[in-house]
mmCIF file of C-alpha atoms and ligand atoms in Angstrom:
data_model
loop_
_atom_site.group_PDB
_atom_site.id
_atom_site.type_symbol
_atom_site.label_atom_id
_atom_site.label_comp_id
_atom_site.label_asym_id
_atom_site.label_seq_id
_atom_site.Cartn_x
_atom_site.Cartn_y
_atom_site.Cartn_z
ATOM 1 C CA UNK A 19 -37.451 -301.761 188.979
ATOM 2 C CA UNK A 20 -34.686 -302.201 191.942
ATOM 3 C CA UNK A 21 -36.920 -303.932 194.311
ATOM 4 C CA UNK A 22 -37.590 -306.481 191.876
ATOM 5 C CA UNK A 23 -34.095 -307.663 191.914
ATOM 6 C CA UNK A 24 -35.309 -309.940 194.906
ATOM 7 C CA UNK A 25 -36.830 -312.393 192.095
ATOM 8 C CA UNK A 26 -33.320 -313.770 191.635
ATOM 9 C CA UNK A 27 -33.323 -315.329 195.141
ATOM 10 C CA UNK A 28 -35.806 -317.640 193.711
ATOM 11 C CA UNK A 29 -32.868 -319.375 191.562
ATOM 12 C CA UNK A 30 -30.941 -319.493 195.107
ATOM 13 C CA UNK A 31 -33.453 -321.380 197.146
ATOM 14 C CA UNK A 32 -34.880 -317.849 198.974
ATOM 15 C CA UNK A 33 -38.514 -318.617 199.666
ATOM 16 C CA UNK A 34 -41.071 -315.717 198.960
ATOM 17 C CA UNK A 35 -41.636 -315.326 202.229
ATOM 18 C CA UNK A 36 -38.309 -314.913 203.328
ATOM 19 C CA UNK A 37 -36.734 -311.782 204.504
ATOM 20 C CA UNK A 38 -34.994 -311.243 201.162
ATOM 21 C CA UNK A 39 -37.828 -312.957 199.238
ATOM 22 C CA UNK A 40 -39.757 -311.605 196.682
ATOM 23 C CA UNK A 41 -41.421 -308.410 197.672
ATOM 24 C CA UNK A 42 -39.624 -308.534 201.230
ATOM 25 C CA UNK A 43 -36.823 -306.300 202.322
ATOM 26 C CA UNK A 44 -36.094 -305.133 198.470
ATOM 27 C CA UNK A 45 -40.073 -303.954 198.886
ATOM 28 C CA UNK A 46 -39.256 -302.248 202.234
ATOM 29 C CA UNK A 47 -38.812 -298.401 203.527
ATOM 30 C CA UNK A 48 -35.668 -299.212 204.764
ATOM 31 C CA UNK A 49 -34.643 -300.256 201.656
ATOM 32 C CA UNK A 50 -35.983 -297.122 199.561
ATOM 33 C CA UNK A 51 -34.378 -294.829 202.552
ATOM 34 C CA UNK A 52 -30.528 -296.879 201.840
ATOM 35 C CA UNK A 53 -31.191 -296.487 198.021
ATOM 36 C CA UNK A 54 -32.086 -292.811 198.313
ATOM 37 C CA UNK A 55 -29.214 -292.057 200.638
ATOM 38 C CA UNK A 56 -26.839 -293.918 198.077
ATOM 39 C CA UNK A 57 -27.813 -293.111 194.600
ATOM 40 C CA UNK A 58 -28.007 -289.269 195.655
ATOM 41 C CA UNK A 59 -23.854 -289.331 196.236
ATOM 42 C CA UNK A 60 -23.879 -290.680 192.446
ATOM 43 C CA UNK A 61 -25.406 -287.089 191.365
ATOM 44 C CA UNK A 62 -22.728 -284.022 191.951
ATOM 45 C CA UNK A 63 -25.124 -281.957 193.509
ATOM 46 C CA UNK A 64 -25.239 -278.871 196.519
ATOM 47 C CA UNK A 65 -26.260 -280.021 199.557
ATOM 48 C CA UNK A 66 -29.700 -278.861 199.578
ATOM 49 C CA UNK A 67 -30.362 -280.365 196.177
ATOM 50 C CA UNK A 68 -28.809 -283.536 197.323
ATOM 51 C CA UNK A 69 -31.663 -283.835 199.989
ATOM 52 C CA UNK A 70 -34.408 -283.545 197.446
ATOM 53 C CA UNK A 71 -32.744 -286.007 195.244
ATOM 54 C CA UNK A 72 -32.620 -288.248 198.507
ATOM 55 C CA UNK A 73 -35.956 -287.506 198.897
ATOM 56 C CA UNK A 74 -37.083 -288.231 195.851
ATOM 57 C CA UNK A 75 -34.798 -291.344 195.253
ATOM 58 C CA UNK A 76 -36.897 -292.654 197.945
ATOM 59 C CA UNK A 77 -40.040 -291.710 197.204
ATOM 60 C CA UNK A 78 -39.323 -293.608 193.779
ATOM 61 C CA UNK A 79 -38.235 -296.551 195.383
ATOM 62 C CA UNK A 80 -41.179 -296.756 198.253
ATOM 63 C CA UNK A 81 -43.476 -296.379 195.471
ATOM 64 C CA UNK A 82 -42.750 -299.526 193.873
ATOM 65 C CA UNK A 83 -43.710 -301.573 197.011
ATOM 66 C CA UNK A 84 -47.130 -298.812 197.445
ATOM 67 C CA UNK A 85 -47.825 -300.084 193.559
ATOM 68 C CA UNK A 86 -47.143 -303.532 194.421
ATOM 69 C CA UNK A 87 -49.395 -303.405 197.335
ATOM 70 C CA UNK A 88 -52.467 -302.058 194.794
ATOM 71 C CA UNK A 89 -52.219 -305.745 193.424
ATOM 72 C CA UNK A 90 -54.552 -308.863 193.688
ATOM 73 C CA UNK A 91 -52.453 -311.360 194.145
ATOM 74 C CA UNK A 92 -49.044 -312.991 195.853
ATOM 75 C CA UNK A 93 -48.181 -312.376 199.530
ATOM 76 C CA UNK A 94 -48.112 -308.900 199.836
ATOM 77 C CA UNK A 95 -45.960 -306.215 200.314
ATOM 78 C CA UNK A 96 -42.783 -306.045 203.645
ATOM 79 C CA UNK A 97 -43.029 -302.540 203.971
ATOM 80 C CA UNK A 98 -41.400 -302.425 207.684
ATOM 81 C CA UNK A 99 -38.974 -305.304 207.083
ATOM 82 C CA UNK A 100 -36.827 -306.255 208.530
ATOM 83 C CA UNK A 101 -38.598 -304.705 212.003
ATOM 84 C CA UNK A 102 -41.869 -306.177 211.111
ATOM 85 C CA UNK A 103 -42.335 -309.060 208.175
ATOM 86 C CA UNK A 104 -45.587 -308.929 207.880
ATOM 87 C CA UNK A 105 -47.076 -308.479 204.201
ATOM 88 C CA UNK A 106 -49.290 -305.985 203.547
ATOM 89 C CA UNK A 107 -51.923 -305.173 200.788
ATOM 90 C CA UNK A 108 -53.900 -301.767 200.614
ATOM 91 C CA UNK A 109 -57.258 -301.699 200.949
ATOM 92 C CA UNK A 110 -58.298 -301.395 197.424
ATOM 93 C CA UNK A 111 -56.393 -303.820 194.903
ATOM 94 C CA UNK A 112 -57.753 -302.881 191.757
ATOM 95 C CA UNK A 113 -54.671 -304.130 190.107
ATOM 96 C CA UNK A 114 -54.002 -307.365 188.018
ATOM 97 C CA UNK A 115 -50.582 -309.235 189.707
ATOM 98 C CA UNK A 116 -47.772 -309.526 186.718
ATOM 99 C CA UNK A 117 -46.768 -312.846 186.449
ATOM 100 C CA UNK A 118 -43.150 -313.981 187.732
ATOM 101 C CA UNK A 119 -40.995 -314.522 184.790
ATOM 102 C CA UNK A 120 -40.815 -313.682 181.059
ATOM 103 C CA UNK A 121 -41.919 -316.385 179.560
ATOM 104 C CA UNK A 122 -45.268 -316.325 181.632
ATOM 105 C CA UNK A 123 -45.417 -312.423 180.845
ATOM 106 C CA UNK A 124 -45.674 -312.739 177.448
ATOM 107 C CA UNK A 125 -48.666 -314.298 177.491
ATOM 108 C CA UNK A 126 -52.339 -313.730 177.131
ATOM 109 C CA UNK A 127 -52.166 -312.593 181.098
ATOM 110 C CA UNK A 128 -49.700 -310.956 180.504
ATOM 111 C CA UNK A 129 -51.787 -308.779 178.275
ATOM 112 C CA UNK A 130 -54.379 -308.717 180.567
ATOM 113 C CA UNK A 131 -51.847 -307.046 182.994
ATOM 114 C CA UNK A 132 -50.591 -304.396 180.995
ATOM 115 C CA UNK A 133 -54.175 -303.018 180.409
ATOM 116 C CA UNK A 134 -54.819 -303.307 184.292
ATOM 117 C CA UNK A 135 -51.463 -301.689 184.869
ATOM 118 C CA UNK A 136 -52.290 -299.059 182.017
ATOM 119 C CA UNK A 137 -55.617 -298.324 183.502
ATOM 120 C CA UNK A 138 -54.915 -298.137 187.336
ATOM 121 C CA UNK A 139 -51.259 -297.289 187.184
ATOM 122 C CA UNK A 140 -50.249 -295.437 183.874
ATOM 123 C CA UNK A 141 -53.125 -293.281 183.191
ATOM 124 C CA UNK A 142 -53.197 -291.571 186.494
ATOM 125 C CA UNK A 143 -49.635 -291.537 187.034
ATOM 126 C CA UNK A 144 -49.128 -289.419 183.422
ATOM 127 C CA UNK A 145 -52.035 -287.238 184.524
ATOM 128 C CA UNK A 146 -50.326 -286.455 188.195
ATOM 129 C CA UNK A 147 -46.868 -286.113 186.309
ATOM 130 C CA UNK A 148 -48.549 -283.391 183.673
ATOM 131 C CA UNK A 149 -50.041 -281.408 186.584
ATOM 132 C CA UNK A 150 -46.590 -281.731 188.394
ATOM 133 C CA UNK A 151 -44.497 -280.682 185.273
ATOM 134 C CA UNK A 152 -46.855 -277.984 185.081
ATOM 135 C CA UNK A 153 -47.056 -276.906 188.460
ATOM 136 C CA UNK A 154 -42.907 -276.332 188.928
ATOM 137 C CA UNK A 155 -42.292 -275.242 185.755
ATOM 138 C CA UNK A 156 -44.466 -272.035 186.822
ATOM 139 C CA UNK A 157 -41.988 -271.924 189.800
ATOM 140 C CA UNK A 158 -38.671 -271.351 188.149
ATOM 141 C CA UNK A 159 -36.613 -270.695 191.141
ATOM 142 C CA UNK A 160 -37.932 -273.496 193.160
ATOM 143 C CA UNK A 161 -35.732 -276.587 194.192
ATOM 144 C CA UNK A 162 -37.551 -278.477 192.579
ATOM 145 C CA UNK A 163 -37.003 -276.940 189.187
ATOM 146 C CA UNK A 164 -33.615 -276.391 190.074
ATOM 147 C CA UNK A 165 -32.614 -280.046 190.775
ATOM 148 C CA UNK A 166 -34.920 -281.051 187.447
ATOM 149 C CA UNK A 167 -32.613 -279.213 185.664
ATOM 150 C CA UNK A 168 -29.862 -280.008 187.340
ATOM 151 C CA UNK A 169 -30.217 -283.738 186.121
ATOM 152 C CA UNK A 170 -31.067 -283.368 182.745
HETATM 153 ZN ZN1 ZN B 11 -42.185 -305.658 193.166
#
């Protein structure tokens, strides 16, 4: 939910557009390579398992913009900000846009989102995660399992 911070600019006169508007530099890989970096100091972990969580910090993080980019509507996502501003969509956006603000959210679109989001986003995702979970916990002495346990 990081990236999303960026809606707050919106209360301090940052455009959508801008740089550090809404799904801008928050959305970027530069952004979810800093946040990886970061947030892995905040785990007390070995070396090695401190690259995996770096790793996967930013694979979290990039994935937000990747999910955002699956969606039909607002200007797209700044992936290579701030090198490159453009705003880009994937090819297939299968995905209903959420819209900005709780009050709008709880609405009947905003029901209309969450089944979108539970169809194209949710589902899947829990499938991939099951096959995952399954998949390294027949590996116990990979890094993998080793850093899952090491942060539980
Ligand atoms: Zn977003």
């Amino acid at each position: 939910m990081l990236p999303d911070v960026d809606v707050l600019g919106f209360r301090f006169g940052i455009h959508y557009g801008d740089l550090w508007g809404h799904r801008g530099m928050t959305h970027s890989l530069i952004f979810a390579a800093v946040v990886g970096f970061l947030m892995s100091f905040r785990f007390a972990l070995r070396t090695e398992e401190r690259r995996a969580m770096m790793l996967l910090l930013f694979v979290v993080t990039a994935s937000h913009g990747a999910l955002d980019a699956l969606t039909n509507g607002g200007l797209g996502v700044a992936f290579f900000s701030p090198f490159n501003r453009e705003r880009y969509f994937l090819p297939w956006t299968p995905v209903e846009v959420s819209p900005i603000g709780a009050g709008r959210f709880f609405s009947g679109r905003g029901l209309e989102v969450i089944l979108s989001e539970m169809i194209w986003l949710w589902g899947p995702l829990i499938v991939v995660g099951a096959i995952l979970h399954w998949l390294t916990g027949r590996k116990k002495d990979s890094g993998w399992s080793s850093l899952r346990d090491s942060v539980r």
